[in-house]
Amino acid sequence: MKRIVLGVTGSAACFKAVAICSELVQMGHEVHPVLTPSATRLIAPLQFSCIAGRRALHDEWDPVDPAGMDHIELARAADLLLVVPATANFLGQAAQALAPTLLGSLVLAMEREKPRLFVPAMNPQMWRNPGVARNVATLEGDGWLRIGPISGLTACGEEGEGRMAEPVDILAEIEPLLSDGA
Ligand SMILES: Cc1cc2nc3c(=O)[nH]c(=O)nc-3n(C[C@H](O)[C@H](O)[C@H](O)COP(=O)(O)O)c2cc1C
């Protein structure tokens, strides 16, 4: 059993994170969903709460931790961080160590040795943007693991690279990190 922080950012692909949350819970893992405020505009935190069996967090200023430090408590407790979907904005903030959200603070507070993965999802032009590419390279250089994106139809109706990897493939890629010995 692993404690997984499931970071969800404000992409049209947010709904696919629900299926991933559900699979991880059914596999016996403890999933802690953390949504950005943008993600909550696209999908209800309660959707994740009822699947994960614990309150999905999204507001740094409305903590569940009695000392108010959700970002620290979660960062300490987590075995692994999976950000899915990851927006262009999130990649930029994480690459620059900015923390305007609970998820951003948590990213900075997590020990570097713990596995951190991101699953980009965006319009193909956004994915090709040189600034986004620089941020991705920075994150990979910092030890983050990337899954996708893949080529295909994106939510904006454009075909190209930027579509979020399929949940089944994401789960297959992270499986080696979820074994008890990992
Ligand atoms: C309907 C809708 C869909 C969006 N989908 C994406 C997306 O797939 N990828 C992306 O990078 N940004 C997308 N955005 C823009 C982000 O939500 C925006 O950049 C936001 O600031 C991201 O905040 P966050 O990274 O804190 O979640 C979308 C915005 C809207 C309104």
CSV table of C-alpha atoms in Angstrom, one decimal, residues 79-157:
chain,number,residue,atom,x,y,z
A,79,ASP,CA,5.1,8.1,-0.8
A,80,LEU,CA,4.5,9.4,-4.3
A,81,LEU,CA,3.1,12.5,-6.1
A,82,LEU,CA,1.1,12.1,-9.3
A,83,VAL,CA,-0.1,15.2,-11.0
A,84,VAL,CA,-2.7,14.3,-13.5
A,85,PRO,CA,-3.7,16.2,-15.6
A,86,ALA,CA,-0.8,18.7,-15.5
A,87,THR,CA,-1.6,22.1,-17.1
A,88,ALA,CA,1.0,24.3,-18.8
A,89,ASN,CA,0.5,26.7,-15.9
A,90,PHE,CA,1.3,24.1,-13.3
A,91,LEU,CA,4.5,23.0,-15.2
A,92,GLY,CA,5.6,26.6,-15.3
A,93,GLN,CA,4.9,27.2,-11.6
A,94,ALA,CA,6.6,23.9,-10.5
A,95,ALA,CA,9.6,24.6,-12.8
A,96,GLN,CA,10.1,28.0,-11.1
A,97,ALA,CA,9.3,26.7,-7.6
A,98,LEU,CA,6.3,29.0,-7.3
A,99,ALA,CA,3.6,28.0,-4.8
A,100,PRO,CA,0.3,30.0,-5.4
A,101,THR,CA,-1.8,26.9,-4.5
A,102,LEU,CA,-1.9,24.1,-2.0
A,103,LEU,CA,-0.6,21.8,-4.6
A,104,GLY,CA,2.3,24.1,-5.4
A,105,SER,CA,3.3,24.4,-1.7
A,106,LEU,CA,3.1,20.7,-1.3
A,107,VAL,CA,5.3,20.1,-4.4
A,108,LEU,CA,8.0,22.3,-2.8
A,109,ALA,CA,7.7,20.7,0.6
A,110,MET,CA,8.1,17.1,-0.6
A,111,GLU,CA,11.4,15.4,-0.1
A,112,ARG,CA,13.3,15.2,-3.4
A,113,GLU,CA,13.9,11.5,-3.1
A,114,LYS,CA,10.2,10.7,-3.4
A,115,PRO,CA,8.9,9.9,-6.9
A,116,ARG,CA,7.1,12.8,-8.6
A,117,LEU,CA,5.3,12.3,-11.8
A,118,PHE,CA,3.4,14.7,-14.1
A,119,VAL,CA,1.0,13.9,-17.0
A,120,PRO,CA,0.7,16.9,-19.3
A,121,ALA,CA,-2.6,17.7,-21.0
A,122,MET,CA,-3.0,20.7,-23.3
A,123,ASN,CA,-3.6,22.1,-26.7
A,124,PRO,CA,-0.9,21.0,-29.2
A,125,GLN,CA,0.2,24.6,-29.8
A,126,MET,CA,0.6,25.0,-26.0
A,127,TRP,CA,2.6,21.8,-25.8
A,128,ARG,CA,4.9,23.1,-28.7
A,129,ASN,CA,5.4,26.4,-27.0
A,130,PRO,CA,9.1,26.9,-26.3
A,131,GLY,CA,8.5,28.2,-22.8
A,132,VAL,CA,6.5,25.1,-22.0
A,133,ALA,CA,9.2,22.9,-23.4
A,134,ARG,CA,11.8,24.7,-21.3
A,135,ASN,CA,9.7,24.1,-18.2
A,136,VAL,CA,9.3,20.4,-19.0
A,137,ALA,CA,13.0,20.1,-19.5
A,138,THR,CA,13.6,21.8,-16.1
A,139,LEU,CA,11.2,19.5,-14.3
A,140,GLU,CA,12.8,16.4,-15.9
A,141,GLY,CA,16.2,17.7,-15.0
A,142,ASP,CA,15.0,18.1,-11.4
A,143,GLY,CA,14.0,14.4,-11.3
A,144,TRP,CA,10.3,14.6,-12.2
A,145,LEU,CA,9.1,11.7,-14.3
A,146,ARG,CA,6.8,12.5,-17.3
A,147,ILE,CA,4.0,10.4,-18.8
A,148,GLY,CA,2.8,11.5,-22.2
A,149,PRO,CA,1.4,13.5,-23.7
A,150,ILE,CA,0.2,11.5,-26.7
A,151,SER,CA,-1.0,12.5,-30.2
A,152,GLY,CA,-4.7,12.5,-30.9
A,153,LEU,CA,-7.8,14.7,-30.7
A,154,THR,CA,-7.6,17.2,-27.9
A,155,ALA,CA,-10.5,18.8,-26.1
A,156,CYS,CA,-10.2,22.0,-28.2
A,157,GLY,CA,-10.8,19.9,-31.3
